[in-house]
Tab-separated table of C-alpha atoms in Angstrom:
chain	number	residue	atom	x	y	z
A	7	UNK	CA	-8.706	6.583	13.533
A	8	UNK	CA	-8.426	6.631	17.366
A	9	UNK	CA	-12.157	6.038	18.544
A	10	UNK	CA	-14.619	2.675	17.934
A	11	UNK	CA	-17.477	5.429	17.427
A	12	UNK	CA	-14.834	6.393	14.338
A	13	UNK	CA	-15.221	3.426	12.911
A	14	UNK	CA	-18.949	3.312	12.136
A	15	UNK	CA	-17.752	6.429	9.402
A	16	UNK	CA	-17.873	5.634	6.319
A	17	UNK	CA	-14.377	7.112	4.511
A	18	UNK	CA	-14.987	6.515	0.326
A	19	UNK	CA	-12.606	8.922	-2.164
A	20	UNK	CA	-13.444	9.781	-5.690
A	21	UNK	CA	-10.710	7.869	-8.460
A	22	UNK	CA	-10.790	9.195	-11.880
A	23	UNK	CA	-11.274	6.496	-14.735
A	24	UNK	CA	-11.196	7.586	-18.341
A	25	UNK	CA	-11.936	11.177	-17.567
A	26	UNK	CA	-14.528	9.815	-15.261
A	27	UNK	CA	-15.486	10.708	-11.637
A	28	UNK	CA	-16.160	7.143	-9.771
A	29	UNK	CA	-16.759	7.513	-5.937
A	30	UNK	CA	-14.854	3.993	-3.747
A	31	UNK	CA	-15.607	3.134	-0.758
A	32	UNK	CA	-13.664	1.776	1.948
A	33	UNK	CA	-14.262	-1.899	1.617
A	34	UNK	CA	-15.816	-4.106	4.153
A	35	UNK	CA	-13.973	-6.383	7.037
A	36	UNK	CA	-14.462	-10.114	4.109
A	37	UNK	CA	-13.100	-7.469	0.907
A	38	UNK	CA	-10.770	-5.805	3.672
A	39	UNK	CA	-8.877	-8.897	3.934
A	40	UNK	CA	-9.524	-10.077	0.599
A	41	UNK	CA	-8.082	-7.146	-0.708
A	42	UNK	CA	-5.234	-7.183	0.916
A	43	UNK	CA	-3.950	-11.282	-0.108
A	44	UNK	CA	-3.921	-9.533	-3.481
A	45	UNK	CA	-1.992	-6.433	-1.976
A	46	UNK	CA	0.273	-8.951	-0.331
A	47	UNK	CA	0.487	-11.176	-3.859
A	48	UNK	CA	1.167	-7.709	-5.669
A	49	UNK	CA	3.976	-7.592	-3.446
A	50	UNK	CA	5.242	-10.535	-4.667
A	51	UNK	CA	5.120	-10.737	-7.921
A	52	UNK	CA	6.622	-6.990	-8.191
A	53	UNK	CA	10.047	-8.526	-6.027
A	54	UNK	CA	10.121	-11.399	-8.703
A	55	UNK	CA	9.511	-8.160	-11.353
A	56	UNK	CA	6.632	-10.577	-12.687
A	57	UNK	CA	5.094	-8.200	-15.370
A	58	UNK	CA	2.273	-9.950	-16.296
A	59	UNK	CA	1.005	-10.915	-12.555
A	60	UNK	CA	1.376	-7.765	-11.614
A	61	UNK	CA	-0.745	-7.011	-14.413
A	62	UNK	CA	-3.731	-9.205	-13.394
A	63	UNK	CA	-3.445	-8.559	-9.591
A	64	UNK	CA	-4.076	-4.828	-10.123
A	65	UNK	CA	-6.836	-5.866	-12.855
A	66	UNK	CA	-8.327	-8.368	-10.323
A	67	UNK	CA	-8.271	-5.943	-7.354
A	68	UNK	CA	-9.883	-2.913	-9.649
A	69	UNK	CA	-12.482	-5.877	-10.389
A	70	UNK	CA	-13.119	-5.755	-6.948
A	71	UNK	CA	-13.773	-2.351	-6.412
A	72	UNK	CA	-15.304	-2.567	-9.193
A	73	UNK	CA	-13.223	-0.574	-11.082
A	74	UNK	CA	-13.368	-1.016	-15.177
A	75	UNK	CA	-11.643	-0.454	-17.953
A	76	UNK	CA	-9.588	2.883	-18.191
A	77	UNK	CA	-6.079	3.986	-19.473
A	78	UNK	CA	-3.067	2.018	-17.648
A	79	UNK	CA	-1.975	5.392	-15.558
A	80	UNK	CA	-5.791	5.523	-14.404
A	81	UNK	CA	-5.630	2.149	-13.203
A	82	UNK	CA	-2.150	2.237	-11.204
A	83	UNK	CA	-3.895	5.535	-9.925
A	84	UNK	CA	-6.292	3.890	-8.289
A	85	UNK	CA	-4.639	1.060	-7.506
A	86	UNK	CA	-2.362	2.739	-4.835
A	87	UNK	CA	-5.073	5.223	-3.848
A	88	UNK	CA	-7.601	2.229	-3.076
A	89	UNK	CA	-4.489	0.831	-1.302
A	90	UNK	CA	-4.045	3.817	1.355
A	91	UNK	CA	-7.687	4.099	1.641
A	92	UNK	CA	-7.949	0.393	2.994
A	93	UNK	CA	-4.727	0.446	5.173
A	94	UNK	CA	-5.577	-0.873	8.309
A	95	UNK	CA	-5.730	2.977	10.533
A	96	UNK	CA	-5.912	1.882	14.404
A	97	UNK	CA	-3.740	-0.596	16.004
A	98	UNK	CA	-5.627	-2.164	18.990
A	99	UNK	CA	-3.517	-3.534	22.517
A	100	UNK	CA	-4.036	-7.186	21.647
A	101	UNK	CA	-2.211	-6.334	18.105
A	102	UNK	CA	1.399	-5.850	19.362
A	103	UNK	CA	1.200	-9.710	21.024
A	104	UNK	CA	2.658	-11.012	23.075
A	105	UNK	CA	6.650	-10.606	23.339
A	106	UNK	CA	7.373	-14.047	24.915
A	107	UNK	CA	9.572	-16.775	23.567
A	108	UNK	CA	7.305	-18.465	20.733
A	109	UNK	CA	6.911	-22.282	19.844
A	110	UNK	CA	9.045	-23.042	16.605
A	111	UNK	CA	6.515	-24.753	15.606
A	112	UNK	CA	2.334	-25.481	16.002
A	113	UNK	CA	1.394	-29.190	14.087
A	114	UNK	CA	-2.226	-27.799	13.319
A	115	UNK	CA	-0.924	-24.209	12.036
A	116	UNK	CA	-1.645	-22.770	8.580
A	117	UNK	CA	-1.333	-19.757	6.643
A	118	UNK	CA	-4.072	-17.077	7.508
A	119	UNK	CA	-5.292	-18.663	10.941
A	120	UNK	CA	-5.150	-15.716	12.438
A	121	UNK	CA	-7.993	-14.901	10.667
A	122	UNK	CA	-9.315	-17.960	10.916
A	123	UNK	CA	-9.500	-17.845	14.352
A	124	UNK	CA	-11.633	-14.296	13.996
A	125	UNK	CA	-13.988	-15.611	12.569
A	126	UNK	CA	-14.263	-18.243	14.446
A	127	UNK	CA	-14.448	-15.791	17.831
A	128	UNK	CA	-16.693	-13.947	16.392
A	129	UNK	CA	-19.026	-16.429	15.232
A	130	UNK	CA	-18.885	-18.418	18.714
A	131	UNK	CA	-19.464	-15.789	20.605
A	132	UNK	CA	-21.820	-13.492	18.926
A	133	UNK	CA	-23.905	-16.326	16.586
A	134	UNK	CA	-23.027	-14.427	13.412
A	135	UNK	CA	-22.657	-15.512	10.101
A	136	UNK	CA	-19.584	-15.290	8.053
A	137	UNK	CA	-21.904	-13.172	5.788
A	138	UNK	CA	-22.416	-11.228	8.537
A	139	UNK	CA	-18.786	-11.131	9.819
A	140	UNK	CA	-17.449	-9.831	6.627
A	141	UNK	CA	-20.340	-6.966	6.746
A	142	UNK	CA	-18.485	-5.434	10.120
A	143	UNK	CA	-15.360	-2.366	9.209
A	144	UNK	CA	-12.498	-3.869	9.894
A	145	UNK	CA	-11.562	-1.864	12.980
A	146	UNK	CA	-14.596	-2.774	14.049
A	147	UNK	CA	-13.906	-6.495	13.654
A	148	UNK	CA	-10.807	-5.482	15.819
A	149	UNK	CA	-12.547	-4.011	18.729
A	150	UNK	CA	-15.283	-7.099	19.001
A	151	UNK	CA	-11.963	-9.141	18.464
A	152	UNK	CA	-10.215	-7.537	21.898
A	153	UNK	CA	-13.799	-7.822	24.121
A	154	UNK	CA	-13.554	-11.595	23.691
A	155	UNK	CA	-10.345	-11.773	24.567
A	156	UNK	CA	-10.610	-9.651	27.774
A	157	UNK	CA	-13.843	-11.408	28.603
A	158	UNK	CA	-12.386	-14.972	28.351
A	159	UNK	CA	-9.617	-13.899	30.081
A	160	UNK	CA	-12.180	-12.613	33.212
A	161	UNK	CA	-13.641	-15.438	32.745
A	162	UNK	CA	-11.323	-18.143	33.331
A	163	UNK	CA	-9.779	-16.301	35.439
A	164	UNK	CA	-13.441	-16.463	37.699
A	165	UNK	CA	-13.368	-20.305	36.906
A	166	UNK	CA	-9.583	-20.966	38.196
A	167	UNK	CA	-10.106	-18.586	41.895
A	168	UNK	CA	-12.625	-21.560	42.724
A	169	UNK	CA	-10.763	-24.050	42.094
A	170	UNK	CA	-7.532	-24.904	44.291
A	171	UNK	CA	-4.832	-25.259	41.678
A	172	UNK	CA	-4.592	-21.178	41.455
A	173	UNK	CA	-3.747	-21.327	45.581
A	174	UNK	CA	-0.129	-22.509	46.475
A	175	UNK	CA	0.055	-23.211	50.000
A	176	UNK	CA	3.096	-20.897	52.282
A	177	UNK	CA	4.839	-23.133	54.738
A	178	UNK	CA	5.943	-19.656	57.173
A	179	UNK	CA	2.446	-18.518	57.208
A	180	UNK	CA	0.775	-22.040	57.241
A	181	UNK	CA	-2.157	-19.514	54.508
A	182	UNK	CA	-2.991	-20.755	51.053
A	183	UNK	CA	-1.801	-17.441	48.504
A	184	UNK	CA	-3.656	-16.721	45.314
A	185	UNK	CA	-1.510	-16.491	42.059
A	186	UNK	CA	-2.731	-14.505	39.766
A	187	UNK	CA	-3.683	-15.783	36.404
A	188	UNK	CA	-0.666	-14.325	34.148
A	189	UNK	CA	-1.320	-11.720	32.139
A	190	UNK	CA	-0.442	-10.846	28.148
A	191	UNK	CA	2.015	-7.725	27.977
A	192	UNK	CA	-0.719	-6.290	26.206
A	193	UNK	CA	-3.454	-6.504	29.014
A	194	UNK	CA	-0.961	-4.992	31.797
A	195	UNK	CA	-1.438	-1.297	32.837
A	196	UNK	CA	2.054	0.129	32.011
A	197	UNK	CA	2.470	2.194	35.475
A	198	UNK	CA	1.544	-0.643	37.749
A	199	UNK	CA	2.830	-4.513	36.168
A	200	UNK	CA	6.119	-3.620	34.448
A	201	UNK	CA	9.215	-3.520	36.432
A	202	UNK	CA	11.319	-0.803	37.467
A	203	UNK	CA	15.341	-0.108	36.403
A	204	UNK	CA	17.362	1.650	38.204
A	205	UNK	CA	20.385	3.194	36.123
A	206	UNK	CA	22.910	4.445	38.088
A	207	UNK	CA	23.687	8.219	36.820
A	208	UNK	CA	27.378	7.823	35.651
A	209	UNK	CA	26.232	5.733	32.207
A	210	UNK	CA	23.166	7.655	32.072
A	211	UNK	CA	23.962	9.892	28.345
A	212	UNK	CA	25.076	13.493	28.366
A	213	UNK	CA	23.620	16.109	26.380
A	214	UNK	CA	21.177	16.716	23.861
A	215	UNK	CA	19.370	13.613	22.782
A	216	UNK	CA	16.675	13.332	20.032
A	217	UNK	CA	13.701	11.581	20.051
A	218	UNK	CA	11.846	12.405	16.568
A	219	UNK	CA	11.443	16.316	17.056
A	220	UNK	CA	11.415	16.171	20.458
A	221	UNK	CA	14.434	17.230	22.347
A	222	UNK	CA	15.467	16.330	25.804
A	223	UNK	CA	19.154	17.733	27.621
A	224	UNK	CA	20.663	15.577	29.843
A	225	UNK	CA	23.352	17.362	32.512
B	15	UNK	CA	-20.707	14.401	-39.802
B	16	UNK	CA	-22.548	14.919	-36.421
B	17	UNK	CA	-20.385	17.292	-33.998
B	18	UNK	CA	-19.193	13.746	-31.827
B	19	UNK	CA	-17.775	12.652	-34.830
B	20	UNK	CA	-16.089	16.074	-35.910
B	21	UNK	CA	-14.453	16.007	-32.525
B	22	UNK	CA	-12.980	12.238	-32.563
B	23	UNK	CA	-11.839	13.208	-35.484
B	24	UNK	CA	-10.138	15.935	-34.784
B	25	UNK	CA	-8.615	14.435	-31.731
B	26	UNK	CA	-7.676	11.448	-32.929
B	27	UNK	CA	-6.072	13.755	-35.803
B	28	UNK	CA	-4.219	16.223	-33.257
B	29	UNK	CA	-3.124	12.389	-31.422
B	30	UNK	CA	-1.515	11.179	-34.937
B	31	UNK	CA	2.472	11.123	-35.927
B	32	UNK	CA	4.591	10.885	-38.824
B	33	UNK	CA	7.607	8.352	-38.445
B	34	UNK	CA	8.681	7.974	-41.988
B	35	UNK	CA	5.988	7.008	-44.495
B	36	UNK	CA	3.649	5.517	-41.642
B	37	UNK	CA	1.387	7.801	-39.199
B	38	UNK	CA	0.307	6.225	-35.783
B	39	UNK	CA	-2.060	7.018	-33.514
B	40	UNK	CA	-0.584	8.044	-29.948
B	41	UNK	CA	-2.688	6.489	-27.260
B	42	UNK	CA	-2.661	6.148	-23.104
B	43	UNK	CA	-0.071	3.429	-22.574
B	44	UNK	CA	-1.879	0.126	-21.233
B	45	UNK	CA	-1.560	-1.188	-17.538
B	46	UNK	CA	0.194	-3.499	-18.546
B	47	UNK	CA	3.407	-0.857	-20.923
B	48	UNK	CA	2.439	0.967	-17.607
B	49	UNK	CA	4.290	-1.498	-15.535
B	50	UNK	CA	6.988	-1.914	-18.240
B	51	UNK	CA	8.150	1.506	-18.148
B	52	UNK	CA	8.236	2.233	-14.667
B	53	UNK	CA	10.438	-1.373	-14.393
B	54	UNK	CA	12.658	-0.248	-17.115
B	55	UNK	CA	12.841	3.200	-15.830
B	56	UNK	CA	13.162	3.282	-12.433
B	57	UNK	CA	17.069	3.606	-12.041
B	58	UNK	CA	16.700	6.526	-13.749
B	59	UNK	CA	13.768	8.009	-12.235
B	60	UNK	CA	15.363	8.311	-8.883
B	61	UNK	CA	17.698	10.436	-10.295
B	62	UNK	CA	14.918	12.422	-11.346
B	63	UNK	CA	13.653	13.611	-7.944
B	64	UNK	CA	17.039	16.060	-7.882
B	65	UNK	CA	16.195	17.379	-10.701
B	66	UNK	CA	11.595	17.727	-9.769
B	67	UNK	CA	13.233	21.803	-8.923
B	68	UNK	CA	14.337	22.038	-11.713
B	69	UNK	CA	11.492	20.746	-14.205
B	70	UNK	CA	9.178	22.763	-12.033
B	71	UNK	CA	11.401	25.567	-13.567
B	72	UNK	CA	10.696	24.538	-16.893
B	73	UNK	CA	7.231	23.919	-17.004
B	74	UNK	CA	6.595	27.684	-15.058
B	75	UNK	CA	8.255	28.880	-18.159
B	76	UNK	CA	5.399	27.108	-20.974
B	77	UNK	CA	2.565	28.377	-21.295
B	78	UNK	CA	0.713	26.041	-19.249
B	79	UNK	CA	-1.154	24.063	-22.079
B	80	UNK	CA	1.287	21.424	-22.341
B	81	UNK	CA	3.297	19.535	-19.150
B	82	UNK	CA	5.896	18.727	-21.078
B	83	UNK	CA	7.499	16.215	-18.147
B	84	UNK	CA	8.289	13.218	-20.456
B	85	UNK	CA	9.941	15.807	-22.660
B	86	UNK	CA	12.384	17.400	-19.566
B	87	UNK	CA	12.792	14.390	-18.113
B	88	UNK	CA	14.496	12.803	-21.600
B	89	UNK	CA	17.155	16.526	-21.672
B	90	UNK	CA	17.821	15.642	-17.603
B	91	UNK	CA	18.856	12.516	-18.272
B	92	UNK	CA	20.492	12.622	-21.675
B	93	UNK	CA	23.262	11.934	-20.344
B	94	UNK	CA	22.671	8.842	-18.801
B	95	UNK	CA	20.564	7.375	-21.291
B	96	UNK	CA	23.130	8.359	-24.122
B	97	UNK	CA	25.057	5.006	-23.124
B	98	UNK	CA	22.167	2.744	-22.813
B	99	UNK	CA	20.573	2.455	-26.190
B	100	UNK	CA	18.438	-0.778	-25.552
B	101	UNK	CA	16.958	1.325	-22.569
B	102	UNK	CA	15.994	4.105	-25.557
B	103	UNK	CA	14.862	1.856	-27.657
B	104	UNK	CA	12.850	-0.032	-25.379
B	105	UNK	CA	11.382	3.208	-23.983
B	106	UNK	CA	10.686	4.543	-27.289
B	107	UNK	CA	9.061	1.008	-28.397
B	108	UNK	CA	7.247	0.727	-24.843
B	109	UNK	CA	5.741	4.460	-25.362
B	110	UNK	CA	4.489	4.016	-28.690
B	111	UNK	CA	3.262	0.336	-28.034
B	112	UNK	CA	5.102	-0.589	-31.246
B	113	UNK	CA	7.985	-3.143	-31.551
B	114	UNK	CA	11.553	-2.505	-30.583
B	115	UNK	CA	12.518	-3.873	-34.066
B	116	UNK	CA	9.911	-1.703	-36.157
B	117	UNK	CA	11.499	1.553	-33.806
B	118	UNK	CA	14.801	0.520	-34.863
B	119	UNK	CA	13.859	0.801	-38.359
B	120	UNK	CA	11.491	3.280	-38.608
B	121	UNK	CA	12.355	6.260	-35.970
B	122	UNK	CA	14.492	8.933	-36.178
B	123	UNK	CA	15.292	10.895	-33.328
B	124	UNK	CA	14.037	14.499	-34.610
B	125	UNK	CA	10.934	12.405	-35.163
B	126	UNK	CA	10.657	11.358	-31.906
B	127	UNK	CA	11.774	14.126	-30.098
B	128	UNK	CA	8.102	15.734	-32.018
B	129	UNK	CA	6.495	12.914	-30.904
B	130	UNK	CA	7.363	13.885	-27.439
B	131	UNK	CA	4.230	16.844	-26.825
B	132	UNK	CA	1.677	14.831	-27.875
B	133	UNK	CA	2.880	11.623	-25.819
B	134	UNK	CA	3.160	14.704	-23.259
B	135	UNK	CA	-0.420	15.374	-24.061
B	136	UNK	CA	-1.871	12.183	-24.085
B	137	UNK	CA	0.123	10.762	-20.439
B	138	UNK	CA	0.370	12.917	-17.173
B	139	UNK	CA	3.903	10.867	-16.858
B	140	UNK	CA	4.717	13.756	-13.342
B	141	UNK	CA	2.209	11.036	-12.048
B	142	UNK	CA	3.231	7.874	-13.391
B	143	UNK	CA	6.543	8.538	-11.695
B	144	UNK	CA	5.640	9.463	-8.547
B	145	UNK	CA	3.453	6.082	-8.670
B	146	UNK	CA	6.909	4.347	-9.173
B	147	UNK	CA	8.295	5.161	-5.770
B	148	UNK	CA	4.616	4.856	-4.122
B	149	UNK	CA	4.203	1.104	-5.295
B	150	UNK	CA	7.740	0.527	-4.800
B	151	UNK	CA	7.800	-0.415	-8.354
B	152	UNK	CA	12.151	-0.910	-9.060
B	153	UNK	CA	14.269	-3.453	-11.024
B	154	UNK	CA	15.774	-5.789	-8.046
B	155	UNK	CA	19.469	-7.375	-9.785
B	156	UNK	CA	19.697	-10.873	-9.087
B	157	UNK	CA	23.278	-10.928	-8.279
């Protein structure tokens, strides 16, 4: 998935339970969060080797996807296929993070706070209810979150321009110079804003370098 | 008896296996037994990956009506499993959905070999072994 409009194409798979074909649709945002949490608990149980917990998690996972009964193999297969179907399919720029050093502990932080933040931003911006937000596609919600972050930055910049705090007095030219609001890394244009480092030719690598399937030859 | 009832009776007869004086019905593995089997067999399933071409060739030589993956698994891993009688007993117990003590008392090697095709017909072990890798189910040893 590489485009916003692709988000709206409903995806589905067919799983076979006791010989019967059953259609499973991709989960919307609310169910996606619940299923991803179950998958996370499954990984923890798997690492501990706790069979009972793994079994109950798989049964709960399939119950949420409206799959009942089936043989053990059918259930395991369905569990895997539905996990693959509901994987996050598009990483937007803001998800890459900032690469700046983070504060060690935030006193008001808690687990899964980022998801609560998403719901808070969507609800505040669009006045949606939690049910409406949970009815979005996961990538659709991510696109709206990115737009909200960009809009918040631009609105803050507009207000900041009007404040004298954003201007620095330059004694040499005796003028006020505007200090740009620092952008997070994911908002920077790679061509213009990232620093360029020159490397001496004598220390560049020589010979064939393989980057995946691409071959580059340095002489 | 109705047609459906007759079909069900034949299905049960096909899946019946005799161990000593007792006849048991081979049913598809439950979810819990699948996971236990994968945990138990995980160190050995990894070695099967090197032998998949061998298994494929062996399966091509059959008439295609039975998968025989389990049969070939035991054939290929016979040397590795020979030194692990406990693992073998537990594996058989999970496959037959019985206790390990029952297996030790009642199951003879020849009878188990005769039960392998039935087990192969009822369960798709190739898919099961592949799910082991897909789900990352493996034994983790505590040091």
